[in-house]
XYZ file of C-alpha atoms in Angstrom:
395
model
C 0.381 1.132 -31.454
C 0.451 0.153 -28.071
C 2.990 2.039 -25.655
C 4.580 -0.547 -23.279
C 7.768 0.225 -21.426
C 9.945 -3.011 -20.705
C 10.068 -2.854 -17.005
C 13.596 -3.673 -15.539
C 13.447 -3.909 -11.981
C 16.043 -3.770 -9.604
C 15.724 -4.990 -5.877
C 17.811 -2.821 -2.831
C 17.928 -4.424 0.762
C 18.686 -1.585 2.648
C 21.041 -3.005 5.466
C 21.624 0.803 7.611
C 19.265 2.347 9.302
C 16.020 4.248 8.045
C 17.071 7.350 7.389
C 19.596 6.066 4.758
C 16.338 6.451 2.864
C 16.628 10.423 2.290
C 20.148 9.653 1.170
C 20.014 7.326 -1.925
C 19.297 7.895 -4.968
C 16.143 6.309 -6.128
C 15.438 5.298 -10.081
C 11.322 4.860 -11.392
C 10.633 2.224 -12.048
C 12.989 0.076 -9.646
C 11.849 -1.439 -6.268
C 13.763 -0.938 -2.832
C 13.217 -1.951 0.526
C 13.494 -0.660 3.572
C 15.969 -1.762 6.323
C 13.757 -4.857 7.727
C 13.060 -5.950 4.168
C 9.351 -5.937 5.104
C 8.475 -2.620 3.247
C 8.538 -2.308 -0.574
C 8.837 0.902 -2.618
C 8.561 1.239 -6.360
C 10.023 4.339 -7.278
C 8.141 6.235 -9.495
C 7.695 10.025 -11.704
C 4.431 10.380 -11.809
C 2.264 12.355 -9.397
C 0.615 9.739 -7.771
C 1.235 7.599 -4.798
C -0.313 4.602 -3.974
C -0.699 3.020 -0.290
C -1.587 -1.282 0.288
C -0.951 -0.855 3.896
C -3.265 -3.883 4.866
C -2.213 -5.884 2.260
C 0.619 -8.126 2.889
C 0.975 -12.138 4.367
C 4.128 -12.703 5.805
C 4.099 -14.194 9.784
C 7.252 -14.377 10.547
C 7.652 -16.540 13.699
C 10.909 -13.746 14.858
C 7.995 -11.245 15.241
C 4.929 -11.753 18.166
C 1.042 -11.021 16.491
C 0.251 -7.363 18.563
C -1.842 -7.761 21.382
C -2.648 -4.440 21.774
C -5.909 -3.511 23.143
C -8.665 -2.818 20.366
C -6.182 -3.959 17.768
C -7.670 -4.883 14.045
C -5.771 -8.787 13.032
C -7.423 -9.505 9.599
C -5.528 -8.418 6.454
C -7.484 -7.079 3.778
C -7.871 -9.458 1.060
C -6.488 -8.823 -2.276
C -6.010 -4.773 -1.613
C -1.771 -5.687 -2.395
C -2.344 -7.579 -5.952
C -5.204 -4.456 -6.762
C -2.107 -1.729 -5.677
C 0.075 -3.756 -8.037
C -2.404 -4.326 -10.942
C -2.766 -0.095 -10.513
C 1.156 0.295 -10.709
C 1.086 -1.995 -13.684
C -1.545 0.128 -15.838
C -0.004 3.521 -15.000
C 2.895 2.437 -16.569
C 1.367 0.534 -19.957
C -1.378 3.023 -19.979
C 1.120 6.410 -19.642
C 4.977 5.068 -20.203
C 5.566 6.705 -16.341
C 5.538 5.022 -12.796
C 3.541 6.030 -9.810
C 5.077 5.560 -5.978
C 4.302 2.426 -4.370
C 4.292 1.606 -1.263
C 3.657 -1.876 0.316
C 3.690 -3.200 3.942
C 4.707 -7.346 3.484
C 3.832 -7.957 6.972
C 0.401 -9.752 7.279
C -1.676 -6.821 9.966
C -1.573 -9.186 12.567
C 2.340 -8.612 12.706
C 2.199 -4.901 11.947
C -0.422 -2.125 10.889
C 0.474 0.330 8.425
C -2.314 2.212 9.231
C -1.876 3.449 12.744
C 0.574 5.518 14.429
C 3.604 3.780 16.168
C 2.303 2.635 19.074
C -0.282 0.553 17.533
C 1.237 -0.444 15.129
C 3.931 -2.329 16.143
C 2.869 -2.880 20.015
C 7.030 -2.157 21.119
C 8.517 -4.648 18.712
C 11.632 -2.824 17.576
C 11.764 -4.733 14.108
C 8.429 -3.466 13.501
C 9.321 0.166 14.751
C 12.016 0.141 12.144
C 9.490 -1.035 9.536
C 6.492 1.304 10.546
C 9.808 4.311 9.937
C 10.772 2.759 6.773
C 7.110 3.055 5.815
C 6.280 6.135 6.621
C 9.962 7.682 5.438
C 9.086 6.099 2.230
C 5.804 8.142 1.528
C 7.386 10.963 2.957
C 10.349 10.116 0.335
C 7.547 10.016 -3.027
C 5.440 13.221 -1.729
C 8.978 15.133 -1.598
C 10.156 13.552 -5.364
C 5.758 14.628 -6.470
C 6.298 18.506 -4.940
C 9.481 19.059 -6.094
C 8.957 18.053 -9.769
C 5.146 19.036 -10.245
C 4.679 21.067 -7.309
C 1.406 18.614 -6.114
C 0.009 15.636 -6.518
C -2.459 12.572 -5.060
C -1.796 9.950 -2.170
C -4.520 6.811 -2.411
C -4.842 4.718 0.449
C -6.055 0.950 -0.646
C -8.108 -0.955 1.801
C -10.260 -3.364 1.814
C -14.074 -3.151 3.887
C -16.279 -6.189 4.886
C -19.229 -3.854 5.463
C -22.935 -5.453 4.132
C -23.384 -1.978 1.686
C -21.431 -3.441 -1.420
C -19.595 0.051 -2.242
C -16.651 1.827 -2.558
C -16.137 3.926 -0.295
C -14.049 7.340 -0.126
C -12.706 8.655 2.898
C -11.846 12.610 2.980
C -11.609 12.419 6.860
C -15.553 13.603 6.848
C -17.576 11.645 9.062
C -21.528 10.723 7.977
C -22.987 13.331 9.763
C -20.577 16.009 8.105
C -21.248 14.622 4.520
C -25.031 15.117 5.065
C -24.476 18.627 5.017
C -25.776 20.934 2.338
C -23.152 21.913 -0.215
C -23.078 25.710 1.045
C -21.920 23.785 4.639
C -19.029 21.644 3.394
C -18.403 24.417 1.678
C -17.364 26.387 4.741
C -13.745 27.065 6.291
C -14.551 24.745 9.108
C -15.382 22.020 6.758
C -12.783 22.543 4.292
C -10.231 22.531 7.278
C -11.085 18.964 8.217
C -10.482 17.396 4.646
C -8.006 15.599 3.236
C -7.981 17.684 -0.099
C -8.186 20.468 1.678
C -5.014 21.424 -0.873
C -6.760 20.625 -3.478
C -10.399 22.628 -2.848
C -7.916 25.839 -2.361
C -6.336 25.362 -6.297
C -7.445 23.005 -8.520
C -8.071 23.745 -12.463
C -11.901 23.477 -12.696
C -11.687 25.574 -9.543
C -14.543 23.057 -8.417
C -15.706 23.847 -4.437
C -15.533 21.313 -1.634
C -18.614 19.728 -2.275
C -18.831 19.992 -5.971
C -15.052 17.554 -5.405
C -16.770 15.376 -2.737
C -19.504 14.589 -4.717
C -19.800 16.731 -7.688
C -20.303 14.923 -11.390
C -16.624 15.192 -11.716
C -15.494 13.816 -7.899
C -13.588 10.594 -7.862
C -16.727 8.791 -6.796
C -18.849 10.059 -9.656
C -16.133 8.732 -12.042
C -15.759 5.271 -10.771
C -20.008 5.357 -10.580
C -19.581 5.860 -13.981
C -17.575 3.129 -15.014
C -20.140 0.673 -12.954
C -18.007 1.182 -9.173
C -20.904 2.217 -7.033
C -19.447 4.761 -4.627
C -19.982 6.913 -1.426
C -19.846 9.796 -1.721
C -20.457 11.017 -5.209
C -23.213 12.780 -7.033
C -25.103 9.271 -7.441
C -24.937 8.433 -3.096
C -24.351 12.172 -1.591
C -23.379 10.494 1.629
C -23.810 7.245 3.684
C -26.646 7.799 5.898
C -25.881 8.298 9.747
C -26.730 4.699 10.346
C -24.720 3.164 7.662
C -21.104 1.685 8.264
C -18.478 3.853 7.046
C -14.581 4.203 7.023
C -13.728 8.114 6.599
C -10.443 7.666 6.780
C -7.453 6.883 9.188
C -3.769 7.234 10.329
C -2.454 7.846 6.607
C -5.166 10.351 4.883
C -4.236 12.503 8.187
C -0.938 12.065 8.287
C -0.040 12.130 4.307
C -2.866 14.450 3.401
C -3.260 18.294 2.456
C -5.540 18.831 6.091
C -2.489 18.611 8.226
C 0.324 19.218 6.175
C -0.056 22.022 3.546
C 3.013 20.262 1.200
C 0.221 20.105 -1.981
C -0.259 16.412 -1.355
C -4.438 15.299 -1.298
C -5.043 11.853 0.154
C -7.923 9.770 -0.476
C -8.392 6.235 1.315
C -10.273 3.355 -1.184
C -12.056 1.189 0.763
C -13.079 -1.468 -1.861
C -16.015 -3.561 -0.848
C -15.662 -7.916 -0.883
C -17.476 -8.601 -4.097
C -14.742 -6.538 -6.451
C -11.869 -7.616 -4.694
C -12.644 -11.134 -4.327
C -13.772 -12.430 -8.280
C -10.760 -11.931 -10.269
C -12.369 -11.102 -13.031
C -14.110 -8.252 -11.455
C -10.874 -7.336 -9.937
C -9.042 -6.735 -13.411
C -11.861 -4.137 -14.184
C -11.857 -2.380 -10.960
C -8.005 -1.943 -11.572
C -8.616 -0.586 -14.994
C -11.024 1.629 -13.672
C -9.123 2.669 -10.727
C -6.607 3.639 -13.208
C -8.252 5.560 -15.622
C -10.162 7.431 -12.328
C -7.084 8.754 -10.778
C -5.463 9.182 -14.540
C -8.346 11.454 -14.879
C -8.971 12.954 -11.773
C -5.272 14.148 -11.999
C -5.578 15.806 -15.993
C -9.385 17.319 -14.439
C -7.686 19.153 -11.604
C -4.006 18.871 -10.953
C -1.980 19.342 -13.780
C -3.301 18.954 -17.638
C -0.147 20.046 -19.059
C 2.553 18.097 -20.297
C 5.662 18.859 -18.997
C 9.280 18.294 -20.873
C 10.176 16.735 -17.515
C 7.114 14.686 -17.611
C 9.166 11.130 -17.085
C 11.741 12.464 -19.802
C 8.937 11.282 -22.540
C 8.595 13.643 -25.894
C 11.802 16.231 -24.433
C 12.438 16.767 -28.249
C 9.195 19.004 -28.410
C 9.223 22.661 -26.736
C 6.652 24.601 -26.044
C 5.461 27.477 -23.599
C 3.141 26.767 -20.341
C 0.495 29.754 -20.961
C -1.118 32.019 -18.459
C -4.805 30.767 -19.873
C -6.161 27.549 -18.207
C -6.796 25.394 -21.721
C -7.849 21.753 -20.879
C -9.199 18.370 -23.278
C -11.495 15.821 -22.423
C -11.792 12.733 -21.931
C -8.210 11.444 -21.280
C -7.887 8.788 -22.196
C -10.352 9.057 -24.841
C -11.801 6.365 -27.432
C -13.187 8.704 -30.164
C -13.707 12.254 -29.877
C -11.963 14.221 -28.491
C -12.896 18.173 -26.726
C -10.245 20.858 -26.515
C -11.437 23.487 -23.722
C -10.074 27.018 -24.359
C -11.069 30.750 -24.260
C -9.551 31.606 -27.945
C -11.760 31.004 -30.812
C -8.715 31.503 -33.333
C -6.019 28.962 -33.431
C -4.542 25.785 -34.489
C -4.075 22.358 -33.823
C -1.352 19.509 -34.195
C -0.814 16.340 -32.859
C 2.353 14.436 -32.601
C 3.089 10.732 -31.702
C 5.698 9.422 -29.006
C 8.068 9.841 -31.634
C 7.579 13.471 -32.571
C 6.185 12.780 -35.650
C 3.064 14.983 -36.619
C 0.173 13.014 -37.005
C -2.693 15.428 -37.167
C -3.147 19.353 -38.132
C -5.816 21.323 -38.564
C -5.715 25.155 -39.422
C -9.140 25.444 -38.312
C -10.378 26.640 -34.536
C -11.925 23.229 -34.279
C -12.462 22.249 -30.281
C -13.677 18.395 -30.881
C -11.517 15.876 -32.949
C -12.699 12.718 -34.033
C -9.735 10.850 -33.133
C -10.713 7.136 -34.545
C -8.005 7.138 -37.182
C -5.639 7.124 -34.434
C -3.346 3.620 -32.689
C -3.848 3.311 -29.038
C -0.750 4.820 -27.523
C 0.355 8.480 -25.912
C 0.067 11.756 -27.824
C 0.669 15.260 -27.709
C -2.046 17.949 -28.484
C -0.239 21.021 -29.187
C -2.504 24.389 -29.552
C -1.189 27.266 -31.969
C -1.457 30.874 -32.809
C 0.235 32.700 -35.607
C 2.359 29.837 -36.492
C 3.836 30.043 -32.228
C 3.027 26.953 -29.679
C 1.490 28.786 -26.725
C -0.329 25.094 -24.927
C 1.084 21.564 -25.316
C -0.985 18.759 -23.323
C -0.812 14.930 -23.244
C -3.175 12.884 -23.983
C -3.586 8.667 -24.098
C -5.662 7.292 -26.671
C -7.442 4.212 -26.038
């Protein structure tokens, strides 16, 4: 059973001026636009938000091409179907919506990635834009720390470097990421990061470097799913010689390092080769997906929540003191419950509520085979009382 919300979607032309934004009322799942009409938001409930800020085609002749000096012109190819492919599979793959945010404006017009000045070169429509923009993540990162405290920004690009990788940029130049783990590992390292938030309280309680490039860092995951990355425990680092994007305008301005609000940023530089086959493309977005759906349930917040995009409310339970944790999510087969009691048991319930496993026995792996794709509840027990409750998506 395959969980698929029907997607109604509304479009908003805001018509006042940008700071209407903070005053509306904004429903997941429903797109909006800012006051130029060149900046789109999906609203979403989940904690994610995703960035396409190089993405988007349209020239209009009203607005001049920036001739500012140093400027970057070229768009990066296929980065705004990839953030909308990502938006797509959050919501089949979990029944809630990330944020999206899109620039329209083809770069040469207006650069989503720089701060004002460069960005729009004086052009007052383009001002209003680069606000609406910026209000907008500011608008999703307000919605994420309210409702789950923290959460993830991802910056999509596109590189035309030779090195066909993805590359991950923390803000950490090449010469920084060379350093041994008990460096990065440092204040003054930590300091400069873009999860800076997240190094300082995340489940695993994983260190700097361990998240950078550790067998659980969001490089290491997409390595594993056939996305060669930098960095991540398979390529430490790109070498001082090697191009590199670390990170720009948005990881600064919308990440943990300069704004301790609980919101990480990571910016995705995806290499030509997987943007530009569509085939290839499809995977990468399922495998973006599934990266940041895990990277999330590994360090942020594994448990579900009866606010959790108003999905499975019928079902109470407590949030314990005990850190308790499963693995993989999603998962295929078999499934691994992490958790320091040896005595307790298990049931699992459907979207529905309906109970569709139990076991009396402390068992912490599940063969979960019998099982229709769709999302699931866990629920851990002691003594006949619920004391952990976590979702999970079976594949």
């Amino acid at each position: 059973m395959k969980i698929l919300l029907k997607k109604y979607t509304i479009i908003y032309l805001f018509t006042f001026l940008p700071n209407v934004i903070f005053s509306q009322t904004y429903i997941p799942g429903n797109t909006y636009y800012d006051a130029t009409g060149y900046v789109e938001y999906r609203a979403g409930n989940l904690p994610i938000i995703i960035s396409a800020p190089h993405g988007g085609s349209l020239e209009p002749a009203t607005i001049p091409d920036r001739l500012c000096t140093g400027c970057v012109y070229e768009k990066d190819a296929w980065t705004k179907p990839i953030a909308e492919g990502m938006y797509d599979k959050f919501v089949q793959q979990t029944g809630c919506y990330p944020h999206l945010i899109i620039n329209l404006l083809h770069r040469k017009k207006f650069d989503a990635n720089r701060d004002i000045i460069e960005a729009a070169d004086g052009n007052a429509t383009v001002e209003q834009a680069w606000t609406g923009y910026h209000q907008f993540i500011d608008l999703a990162k307000s919605k994420i720390t309210n409702d789950y405290g923290r959460g993830l920004f991802l910056d999509i690009h596109g590189h035309g470097h030779t090195i066909q990788r993805i590359e991950l940029g923390y803000l950490l130049v090449n010469s920084e990421l060379e350093l041994a783990d008990a460096t990065l590992n440092t204040p003054a390292l930590i300091n400069e990061s873009s999860i800076k938030g997240l190094v300082a309280n995340n489940i695993l309680g994983s260190s700097h470097s361990d998240l950078l490039r550790g067998p659980n860092s969001f490089g290491e995951l997409l390595d594993n799913l056939n996305f060669l990355s930098v960095p991540s425990q398979t390529i430490p680092f790109p070498t001082i010689t090697e191009p590199y994007f670390e990170g720009g305008y948005n990881t600064r301005r919308h990440g943990s390092r300069d704004n301790n609000i609980g919101i990480d940023a990571i910016q995705i530089e995806l290499n030509q080769d997987i943007r530009n086959d569509s085939n290839t493309r499809e995977i990468l977005i399922n495998s973006l997906t599934t990266v940041t759906n895990n990277y999330i349930n590994l360090y942020y917040n594994n448990q579900f929540s009866t606010n959790y995009c108003n999905l499975l409310s019928n079902i109470e339970f407590s949030v314990p003191e005990n850190k308790n944790w499963i693995y993989p999510n999603p998962v295929y087969d078999l499934i691994n419950i992490e958790t320091n009691l040896n005595d307790f048991d298990v049931e699992i319930y459907n979207y529905l509520g309906q109970k569709v496993f139990e076991s009396i026995l402390s068992v912490k792996k599940i063969n979960l085979n019998f099982l229709n794709s769709g999302i699931y509840l866990i629920q851990l027990k002691k003594d006949n009382q619920a004391f952990d409750t976590m979702k999970f998506i079976k594949n």
